[in-house]
Coordinates of C-alpha atoms in Angstrom, one line a residue:
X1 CA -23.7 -18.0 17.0
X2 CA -21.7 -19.1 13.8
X3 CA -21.5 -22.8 13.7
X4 CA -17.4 -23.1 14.8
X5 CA -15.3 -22.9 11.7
X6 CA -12.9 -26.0 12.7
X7 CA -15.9 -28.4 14.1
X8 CA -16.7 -31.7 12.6
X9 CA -19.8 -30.5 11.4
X10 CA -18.3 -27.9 9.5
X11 CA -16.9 -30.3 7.0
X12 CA -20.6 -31.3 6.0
X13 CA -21.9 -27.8 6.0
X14 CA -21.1 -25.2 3.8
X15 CA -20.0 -21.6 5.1
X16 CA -22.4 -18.8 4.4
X17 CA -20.7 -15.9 3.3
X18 CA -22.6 -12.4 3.7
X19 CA -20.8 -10.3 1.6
X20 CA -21.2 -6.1 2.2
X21 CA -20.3 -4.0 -0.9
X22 CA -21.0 -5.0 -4.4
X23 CA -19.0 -2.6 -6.5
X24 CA -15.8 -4.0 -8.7
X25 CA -14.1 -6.3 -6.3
X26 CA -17.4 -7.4 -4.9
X27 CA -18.7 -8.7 -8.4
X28 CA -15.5 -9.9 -8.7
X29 CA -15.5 -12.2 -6.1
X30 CA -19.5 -12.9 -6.6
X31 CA -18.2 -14.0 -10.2
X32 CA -15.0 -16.5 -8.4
X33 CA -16.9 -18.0 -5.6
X34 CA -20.6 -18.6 -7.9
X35 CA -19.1 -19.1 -11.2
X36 CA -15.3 -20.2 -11.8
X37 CA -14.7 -22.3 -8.8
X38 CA -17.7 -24.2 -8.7
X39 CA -17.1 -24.6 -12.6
X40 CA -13.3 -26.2 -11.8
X41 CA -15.1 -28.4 -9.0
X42 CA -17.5 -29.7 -11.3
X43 CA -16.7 -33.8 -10.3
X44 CA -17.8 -32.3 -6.9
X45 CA -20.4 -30.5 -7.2
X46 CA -22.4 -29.6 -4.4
X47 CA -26.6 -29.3 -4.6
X48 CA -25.9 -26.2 -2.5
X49 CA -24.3 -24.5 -5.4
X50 CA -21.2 -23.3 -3.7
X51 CA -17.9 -25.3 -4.7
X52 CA -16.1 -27.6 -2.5
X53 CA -12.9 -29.8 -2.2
X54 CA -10.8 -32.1 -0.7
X55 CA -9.9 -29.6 1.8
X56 CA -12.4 -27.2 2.6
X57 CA -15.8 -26.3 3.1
X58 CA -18.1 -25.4 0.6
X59 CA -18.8 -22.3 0.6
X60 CA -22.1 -20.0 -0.9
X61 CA -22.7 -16.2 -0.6
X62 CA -25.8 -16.4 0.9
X63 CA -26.5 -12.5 1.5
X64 CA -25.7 -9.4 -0.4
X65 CA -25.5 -6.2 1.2
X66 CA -26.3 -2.7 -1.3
X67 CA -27.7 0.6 -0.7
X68 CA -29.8 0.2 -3.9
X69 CA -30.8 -2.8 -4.7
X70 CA -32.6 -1.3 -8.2
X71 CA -28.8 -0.3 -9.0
X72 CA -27.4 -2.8 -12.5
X73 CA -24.8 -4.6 -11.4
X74 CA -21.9 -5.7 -13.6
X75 CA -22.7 -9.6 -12.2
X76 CA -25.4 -11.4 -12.2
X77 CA -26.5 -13.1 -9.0
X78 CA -27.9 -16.4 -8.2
X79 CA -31.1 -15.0 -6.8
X80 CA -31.7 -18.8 -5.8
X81 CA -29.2 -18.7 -3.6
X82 CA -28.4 -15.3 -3.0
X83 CA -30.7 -13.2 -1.4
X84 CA -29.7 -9.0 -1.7
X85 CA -30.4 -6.9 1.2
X86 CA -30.1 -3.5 2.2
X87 CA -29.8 -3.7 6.3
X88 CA -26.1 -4.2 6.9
X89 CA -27.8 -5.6 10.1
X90 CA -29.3 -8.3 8.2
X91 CA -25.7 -9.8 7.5
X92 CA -23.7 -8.5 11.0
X93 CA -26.9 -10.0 13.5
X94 CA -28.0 -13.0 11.1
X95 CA -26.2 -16.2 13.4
X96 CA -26.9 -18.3 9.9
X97 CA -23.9 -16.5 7.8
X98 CA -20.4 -17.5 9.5
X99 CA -18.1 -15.1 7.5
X100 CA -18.4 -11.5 6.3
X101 CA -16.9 -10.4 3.1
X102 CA -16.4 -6.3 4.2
X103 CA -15.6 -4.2 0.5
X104 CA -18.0 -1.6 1.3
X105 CA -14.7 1.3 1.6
X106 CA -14.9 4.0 4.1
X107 CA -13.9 3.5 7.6
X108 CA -16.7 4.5 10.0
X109 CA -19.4 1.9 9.0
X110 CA -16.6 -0.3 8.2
X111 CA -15.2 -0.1 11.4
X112 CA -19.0 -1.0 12.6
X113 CA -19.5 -4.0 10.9
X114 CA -16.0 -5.2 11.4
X115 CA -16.1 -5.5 14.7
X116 CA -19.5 -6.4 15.8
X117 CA -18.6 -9.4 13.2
X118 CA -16.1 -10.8 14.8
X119 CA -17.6 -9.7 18.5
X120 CA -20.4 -12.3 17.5
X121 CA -18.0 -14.9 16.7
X122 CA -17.9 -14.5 12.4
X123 CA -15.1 -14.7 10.5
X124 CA -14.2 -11.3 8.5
X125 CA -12.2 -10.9 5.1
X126 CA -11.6 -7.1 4.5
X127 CA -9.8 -5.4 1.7
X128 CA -10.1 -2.1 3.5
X129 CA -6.3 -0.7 4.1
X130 CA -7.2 2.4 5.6
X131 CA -9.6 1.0 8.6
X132 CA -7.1 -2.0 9.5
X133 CA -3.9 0.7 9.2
X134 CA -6.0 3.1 12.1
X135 CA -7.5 0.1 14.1
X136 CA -5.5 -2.7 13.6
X137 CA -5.1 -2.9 17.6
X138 CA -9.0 -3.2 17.9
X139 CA -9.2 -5.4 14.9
X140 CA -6.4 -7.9 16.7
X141 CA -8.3 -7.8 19.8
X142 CA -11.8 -8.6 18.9
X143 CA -10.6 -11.4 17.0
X144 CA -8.8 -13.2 19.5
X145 CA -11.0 -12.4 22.0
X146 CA -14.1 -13.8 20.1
X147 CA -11.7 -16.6 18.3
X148 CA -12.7 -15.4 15.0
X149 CA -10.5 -15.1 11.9
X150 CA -9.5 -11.6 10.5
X151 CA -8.0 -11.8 7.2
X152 CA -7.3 -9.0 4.7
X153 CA -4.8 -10.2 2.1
X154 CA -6.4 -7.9 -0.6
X155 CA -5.8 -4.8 1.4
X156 CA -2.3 -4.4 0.4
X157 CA -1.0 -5.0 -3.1
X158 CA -4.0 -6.3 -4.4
X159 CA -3.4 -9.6 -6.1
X160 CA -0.3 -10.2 -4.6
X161 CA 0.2 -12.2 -1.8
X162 CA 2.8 -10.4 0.7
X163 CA 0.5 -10.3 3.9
X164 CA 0.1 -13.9 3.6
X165 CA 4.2 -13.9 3.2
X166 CA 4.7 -12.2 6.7
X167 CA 2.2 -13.9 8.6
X168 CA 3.8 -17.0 8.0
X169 CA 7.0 -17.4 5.9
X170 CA 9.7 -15.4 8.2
X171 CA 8.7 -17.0 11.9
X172 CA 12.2 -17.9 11.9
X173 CA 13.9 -14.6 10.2
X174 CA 14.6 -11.3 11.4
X175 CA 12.7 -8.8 8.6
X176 CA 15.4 -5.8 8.5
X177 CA 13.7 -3.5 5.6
X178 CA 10.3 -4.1 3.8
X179 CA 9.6 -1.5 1.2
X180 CA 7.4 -1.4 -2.2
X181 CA 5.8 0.4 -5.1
X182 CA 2.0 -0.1 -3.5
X183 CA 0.2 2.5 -5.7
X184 CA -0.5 1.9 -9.4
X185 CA -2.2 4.8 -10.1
X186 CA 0.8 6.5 -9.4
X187 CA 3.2 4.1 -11.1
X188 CA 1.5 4.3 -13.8
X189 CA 2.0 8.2 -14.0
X190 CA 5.5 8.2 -13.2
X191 CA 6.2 5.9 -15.9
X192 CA 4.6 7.9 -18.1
X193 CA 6.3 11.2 -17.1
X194 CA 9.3 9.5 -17.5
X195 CA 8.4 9.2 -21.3
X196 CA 8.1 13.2 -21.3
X197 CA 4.6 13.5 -20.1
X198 CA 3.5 16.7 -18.5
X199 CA 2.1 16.0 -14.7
X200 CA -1.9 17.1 -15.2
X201 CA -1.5 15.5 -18.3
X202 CA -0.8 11.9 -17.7
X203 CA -3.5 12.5 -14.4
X204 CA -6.2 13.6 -16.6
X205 CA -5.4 9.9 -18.9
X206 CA -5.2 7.8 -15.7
X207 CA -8.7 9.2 -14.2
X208 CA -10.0 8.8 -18.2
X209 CA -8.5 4.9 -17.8
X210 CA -10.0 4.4 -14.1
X211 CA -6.5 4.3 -12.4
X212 CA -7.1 7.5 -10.6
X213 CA -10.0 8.9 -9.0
X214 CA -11.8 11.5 -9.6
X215 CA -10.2 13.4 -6.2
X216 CA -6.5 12.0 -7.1
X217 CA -5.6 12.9 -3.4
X218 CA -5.1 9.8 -1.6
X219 CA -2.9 8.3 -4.7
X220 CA -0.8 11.3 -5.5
X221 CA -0.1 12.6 -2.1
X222 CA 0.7 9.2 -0.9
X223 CA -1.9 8.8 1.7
X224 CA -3.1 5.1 -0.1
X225 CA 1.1 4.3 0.2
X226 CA 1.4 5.6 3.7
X227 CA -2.2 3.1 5.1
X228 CA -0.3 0.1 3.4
X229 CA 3.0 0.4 4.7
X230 CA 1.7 0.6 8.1
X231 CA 0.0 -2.5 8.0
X232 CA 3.3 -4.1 6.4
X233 CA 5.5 -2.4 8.9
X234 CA 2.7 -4.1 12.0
X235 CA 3.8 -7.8 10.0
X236 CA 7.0 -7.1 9.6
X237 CA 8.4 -5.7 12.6
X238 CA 5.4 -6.2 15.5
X239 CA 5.1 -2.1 16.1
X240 CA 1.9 -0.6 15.8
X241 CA 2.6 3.0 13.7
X242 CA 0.3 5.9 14.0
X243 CA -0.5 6.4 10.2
X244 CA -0.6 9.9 10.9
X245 CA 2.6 10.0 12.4
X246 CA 4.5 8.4 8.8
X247 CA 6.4 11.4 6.7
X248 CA 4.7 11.3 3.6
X249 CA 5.5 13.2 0.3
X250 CA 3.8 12.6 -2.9
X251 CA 4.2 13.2 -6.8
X252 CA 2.7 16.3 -7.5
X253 CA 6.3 18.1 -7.5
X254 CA 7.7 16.1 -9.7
X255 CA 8.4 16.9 -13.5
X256 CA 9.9 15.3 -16.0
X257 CA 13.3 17.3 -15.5
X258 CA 13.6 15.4 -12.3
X259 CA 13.6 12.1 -15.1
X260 CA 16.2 14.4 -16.8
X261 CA 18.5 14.2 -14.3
X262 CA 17.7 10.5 -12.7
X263 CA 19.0 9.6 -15.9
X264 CA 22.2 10.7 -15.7
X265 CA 22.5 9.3 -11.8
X266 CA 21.2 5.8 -14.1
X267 CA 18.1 6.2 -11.7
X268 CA 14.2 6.5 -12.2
X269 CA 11.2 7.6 -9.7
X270 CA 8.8 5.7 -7.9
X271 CA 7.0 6.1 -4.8
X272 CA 7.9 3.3 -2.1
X273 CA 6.9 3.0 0.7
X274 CA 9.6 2.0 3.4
X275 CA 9.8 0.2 6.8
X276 CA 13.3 0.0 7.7
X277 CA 15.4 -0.7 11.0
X278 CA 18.0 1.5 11.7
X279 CA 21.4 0.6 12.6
X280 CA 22.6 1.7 16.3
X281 CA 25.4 -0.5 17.7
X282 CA 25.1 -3.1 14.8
X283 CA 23.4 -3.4 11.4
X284 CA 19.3 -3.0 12.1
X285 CA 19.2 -3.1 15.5
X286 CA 18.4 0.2 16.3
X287 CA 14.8 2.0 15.8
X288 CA 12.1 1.6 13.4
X289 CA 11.5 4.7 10.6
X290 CA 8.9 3.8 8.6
X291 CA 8.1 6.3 5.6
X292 CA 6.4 7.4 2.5
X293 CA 8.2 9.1 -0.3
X294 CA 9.0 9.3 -4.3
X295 CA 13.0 7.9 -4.5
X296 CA 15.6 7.7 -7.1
X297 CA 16.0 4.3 -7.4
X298 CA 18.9 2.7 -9.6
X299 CA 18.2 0.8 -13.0
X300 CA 19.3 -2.4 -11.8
X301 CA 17.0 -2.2 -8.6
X302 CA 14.4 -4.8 -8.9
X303 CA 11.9 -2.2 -8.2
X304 CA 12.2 -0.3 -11.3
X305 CA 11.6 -2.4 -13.3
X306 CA 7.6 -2.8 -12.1
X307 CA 5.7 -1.0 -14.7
X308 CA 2.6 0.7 -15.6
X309 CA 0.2 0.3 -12.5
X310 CA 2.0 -2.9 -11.0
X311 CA 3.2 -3.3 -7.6
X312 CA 6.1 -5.1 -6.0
X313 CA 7.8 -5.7 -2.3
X314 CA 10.8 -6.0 -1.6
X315 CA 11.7 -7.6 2.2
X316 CA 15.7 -8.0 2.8
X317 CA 15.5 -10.2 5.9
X318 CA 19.0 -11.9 7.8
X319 CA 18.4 -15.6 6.7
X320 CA 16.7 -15.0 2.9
X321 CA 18.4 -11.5 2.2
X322 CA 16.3 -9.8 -0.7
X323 CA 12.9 -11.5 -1.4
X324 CA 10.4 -9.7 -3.8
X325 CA 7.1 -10.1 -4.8
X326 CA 5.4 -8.4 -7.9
X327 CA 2.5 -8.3 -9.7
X328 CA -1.0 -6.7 -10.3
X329 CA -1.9 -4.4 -7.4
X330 CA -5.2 -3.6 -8.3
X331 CA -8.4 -4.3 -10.8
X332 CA -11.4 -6.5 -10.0
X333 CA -10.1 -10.2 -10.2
X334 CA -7.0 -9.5 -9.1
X335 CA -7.9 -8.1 -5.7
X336 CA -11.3 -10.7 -5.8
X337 CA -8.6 -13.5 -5.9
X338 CA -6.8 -12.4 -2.7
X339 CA -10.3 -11.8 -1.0
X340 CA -11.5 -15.4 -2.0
X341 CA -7.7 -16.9 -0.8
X342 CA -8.7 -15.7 2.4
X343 CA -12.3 -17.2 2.1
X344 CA -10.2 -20.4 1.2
X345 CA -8.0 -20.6 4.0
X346 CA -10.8 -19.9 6.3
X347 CA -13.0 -22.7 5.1
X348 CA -10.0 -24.9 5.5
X349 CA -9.1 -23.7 8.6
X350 CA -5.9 -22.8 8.0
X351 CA -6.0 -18.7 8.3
X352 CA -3.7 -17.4 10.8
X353 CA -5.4 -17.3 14.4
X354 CA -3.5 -13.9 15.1
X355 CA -3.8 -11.2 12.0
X356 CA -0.8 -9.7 13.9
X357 CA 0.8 -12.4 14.9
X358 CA 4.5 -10.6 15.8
X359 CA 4.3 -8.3 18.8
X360 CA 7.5 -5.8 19.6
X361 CA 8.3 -2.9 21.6
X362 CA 10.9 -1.5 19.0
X363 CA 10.5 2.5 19.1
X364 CA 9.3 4.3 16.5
X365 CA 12.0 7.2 14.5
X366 CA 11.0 8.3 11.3
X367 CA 13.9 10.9 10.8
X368 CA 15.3 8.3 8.4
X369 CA 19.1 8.5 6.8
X370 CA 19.5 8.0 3.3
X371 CA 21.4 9.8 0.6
X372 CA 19.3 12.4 -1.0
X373 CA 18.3 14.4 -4.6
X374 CA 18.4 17.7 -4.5
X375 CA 16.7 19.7 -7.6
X376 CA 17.0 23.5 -7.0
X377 CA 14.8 26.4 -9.0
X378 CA 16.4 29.6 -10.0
X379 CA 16.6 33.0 -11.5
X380 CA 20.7 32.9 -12.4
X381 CA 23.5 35.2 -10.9
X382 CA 26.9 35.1 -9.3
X383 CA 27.3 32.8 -6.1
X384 CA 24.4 30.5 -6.0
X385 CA 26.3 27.1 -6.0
X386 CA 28.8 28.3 -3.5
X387 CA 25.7 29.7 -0.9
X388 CA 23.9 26.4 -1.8
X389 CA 27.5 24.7 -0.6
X390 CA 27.4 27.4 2.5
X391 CA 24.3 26.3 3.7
X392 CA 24.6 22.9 3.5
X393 CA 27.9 22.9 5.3
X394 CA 25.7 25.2 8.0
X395 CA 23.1 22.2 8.2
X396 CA 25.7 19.7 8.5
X397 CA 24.7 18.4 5.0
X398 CA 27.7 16.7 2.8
X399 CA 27.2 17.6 -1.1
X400 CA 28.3 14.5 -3.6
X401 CA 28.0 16.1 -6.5
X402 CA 26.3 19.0 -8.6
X403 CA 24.3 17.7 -12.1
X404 CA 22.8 20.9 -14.4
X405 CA 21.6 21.1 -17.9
X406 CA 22.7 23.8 -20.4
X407 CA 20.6 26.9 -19.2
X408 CA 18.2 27.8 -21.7
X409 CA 15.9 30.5 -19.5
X410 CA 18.0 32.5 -17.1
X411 CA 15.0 33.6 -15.5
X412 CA 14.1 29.8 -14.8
X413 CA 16.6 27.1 -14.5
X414 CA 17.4 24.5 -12.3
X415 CA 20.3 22.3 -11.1
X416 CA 20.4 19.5 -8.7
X417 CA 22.8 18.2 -6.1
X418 CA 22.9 14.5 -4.3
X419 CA 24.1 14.5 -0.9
X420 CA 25.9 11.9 1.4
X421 CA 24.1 9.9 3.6
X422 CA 22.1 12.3 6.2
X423 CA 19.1 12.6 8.7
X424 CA 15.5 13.5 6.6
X425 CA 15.7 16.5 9.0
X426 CA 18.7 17.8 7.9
X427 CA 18.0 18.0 3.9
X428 CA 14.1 19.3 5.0
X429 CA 16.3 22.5 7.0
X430 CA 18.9 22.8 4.1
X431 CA 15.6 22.9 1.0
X432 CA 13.8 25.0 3.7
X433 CA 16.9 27.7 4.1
X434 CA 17.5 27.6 0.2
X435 CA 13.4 28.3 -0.1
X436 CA 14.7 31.8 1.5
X437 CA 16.9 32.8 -0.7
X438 CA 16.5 35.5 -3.3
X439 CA 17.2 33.3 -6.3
X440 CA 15.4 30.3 -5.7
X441 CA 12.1 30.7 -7.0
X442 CA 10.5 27.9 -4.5
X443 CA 11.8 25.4 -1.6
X444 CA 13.5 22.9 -3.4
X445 CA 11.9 19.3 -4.3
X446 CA 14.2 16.6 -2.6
X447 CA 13.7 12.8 -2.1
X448 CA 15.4 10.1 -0.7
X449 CA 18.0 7.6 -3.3
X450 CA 17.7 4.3 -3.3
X451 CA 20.9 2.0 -3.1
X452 CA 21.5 -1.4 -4.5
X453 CA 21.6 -3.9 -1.7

């Protein structure tokens, strides 16, 4: 068994760190752990050649997990130290390493070595959103039950520190609505749309700049949103959300007339994710909807201003109100210095005992209310805004106001309408109903609009 993390003898010994996965973020936190922090701790060194301080272990990677151990790597490796392997058994059964570093991706030999870890008493630091968003339960369990530390502060926003945030800062708060721009990929291509860019044309730059994969899906249908805000919706509010249960609506309709039009409602786009109570007999007491969709959010918003592939959170609470955090949601030392922050705090002994430490019962309803943005397609003729008016009053939809550009192409034009606050239900019937109609040329695009708290 791993020598106990908290013991005396810890203090004297350093923690070995078998780390599975050495792609970006792995080389990146090869680079930290070997190389800058033992360079900053230089008055203490340590003949080990990990780094050490006042307040925690030192700490070495002692094991390296690849599939090709022939493969270059963009690090070099202290082979005097460092031995790499192949057998992810190697690490997981080895009782000499007390923490795992999992960056491997994927979820079904993630899962594996997750769990088996912390079954045999190791520590785990995992930056892998989408197996802690489907097995967060299981995660939570095998790591009280064993006493082992789970930490994952990279999984969500990268660099930024927001799981840390939850676990610790609002004990004494009551979290009403935690939402964020959690995909830079996709940030990154709104932005740019919003400077006129055609769709496939700003994808095709991000995959060229390594933003976007080569299969965009997970970014630009929101599926990467819809994993994190899970896991922020299990810190905020204590439910445990079926990721497959979250609405979730990507870019790929979106097109720079949408920007077009936000700009005269002194909005732009971005995809947020959103965990939000809803308000029953009082202001957030009601159930939980928790969501994934592109929104109109106004200029003064703090969220639009987060550009180019950044992220931000924002978490309006009842003692703090609006708290944000922002900054770089992905790239190699970014997410390598929320990986190594959780190494930290578990060679100090400080990381939270419970990953999740809020439990709740709240019930889950994502047919959320907001007001909405409505952009309808058309081929022109008599009656179209008075039907559009007929079927919203039918769905029991209120219409704010009407927005259209000078029609250029009467065989293609389009016009958009915002509606008063309503149930996500109740716009989805409206677009669908409108989709039916002779002139509309598709089922209209519509998404949520964001209000200054």
């Amino acid at each position: 068994m791993p020598k106990s993390i908290t013991s005396s003898s810890a203090s004297m010994e350093p923690l070995r760190i078998g780390m599975i996965g050495a792609g970006t973020v792995g080389g990146g936190i090869y680079e930290i752990i070997m190389g800058r922090l033992r360079s900053q701790m230089k008055h203490q060194a340590n003949p080990s050649k990990g780094f050490s301080n006042s307040s925690l272990r030192p700490c070495i990677i002692s094991k390296i997990c690849v599939q090709d151990i022939t493969k270059p790597r963009s690090f070099q490796i202290d082979q005097d130290v460092t031995l790499v392997v192949t057998d992810i058994k190697s690490i997981v059964e080895d009782d000499n390493i007390d923490l795992v570093v999992e960056v491997m991706g994927g979820t079904e030999i993630a899962k594996t070595v997750v769990l088996e870890s912390l079954k045999r008493g190791k520590s785990v630091v995992s930056a892998n959103k989408t197996l802690i968003a489907e097995c967060m339960n299981e995660i939570r369990d095998a790591a009280l039950q064993s006493k082992s530390k789970f930490a994952y502060e990279a999984a969500v926003c990268g660099g930024i520190p927001v799981i840390q945030a939850l676990q610790t800062c609002f004990a004494g708060d009551i979290i009403h609505v935690v939402m964020g721009i959690c995909n830079g990929t996709t940030n990154y291509m709104l932005e740019k749309m919003e400077e006129g860019a055609d769709y496939y044309e700003v994808l095709k730059e991000a995959q060229e700049l390594g933003f976007a994969e080569a299969d965009p899906t997970a970014d630009v249908e929101g599926h990467d949103v819809r994993a994190k805000i899970a896991i922020l919706a299990k810190l905020a509010f204590g439910t445990t959300v079926d990721v497959d249960s979250i609405p979730c609506m990507g870019i790929t309709e979106i097109s720079s007339v949408d920007f077009e039009y936000a700009k005269l409602l002194n909005c732009t786009i971005k995809l947020i994710g959103t965990a939000e109570r809803l308000s029953d007999f009082g202001e957030h007491d009601g159930d939980l909807s928790v969501y994934v969709a592109p929104k109109l959010v106004p200029i003064p918003h703090l969220l639009s201003t987060t550009r180019e592939a950044g992220n931000a959170v924002a978490i309006i609470s009842a003692n703090l109100g609006i708290t944000s955090y922002t900054g770089p949601g992905a790239g190699r030392f970014p997410t390598a210095n929320s990986v190594v922050s959780d190494i930290c705090r578990v060679a100090a002994g400080s990381a939270c005992s419970d990953p999740f430490p809020l439990i709740s019962n709240i019930e889950i309803d994502n047919d959320y209310s907001s007001e909405f943005y409505i952009r309808i397609s058309f081929h022109d003729e008599l009656g179209i805004i008075r039907r559009v008016g007929e079927l919203a009053e039918i769905n029991g939809v209120s219409i704010c106001s009407v927005l259209q550009n000078p029609i250029k192409d009467r065989m293609s034009a389009d016009f958009v309408v915002t509606t008063e606050e309503c149930k996500f239900s109740q716009v989805q019937r409206l677009c669908e109903d409108i989709g039916a109609q002779d002139f509309a040329h598709n089922v209209p695009l519509f998404m949520p609009m964001l209000q200054c708290s």
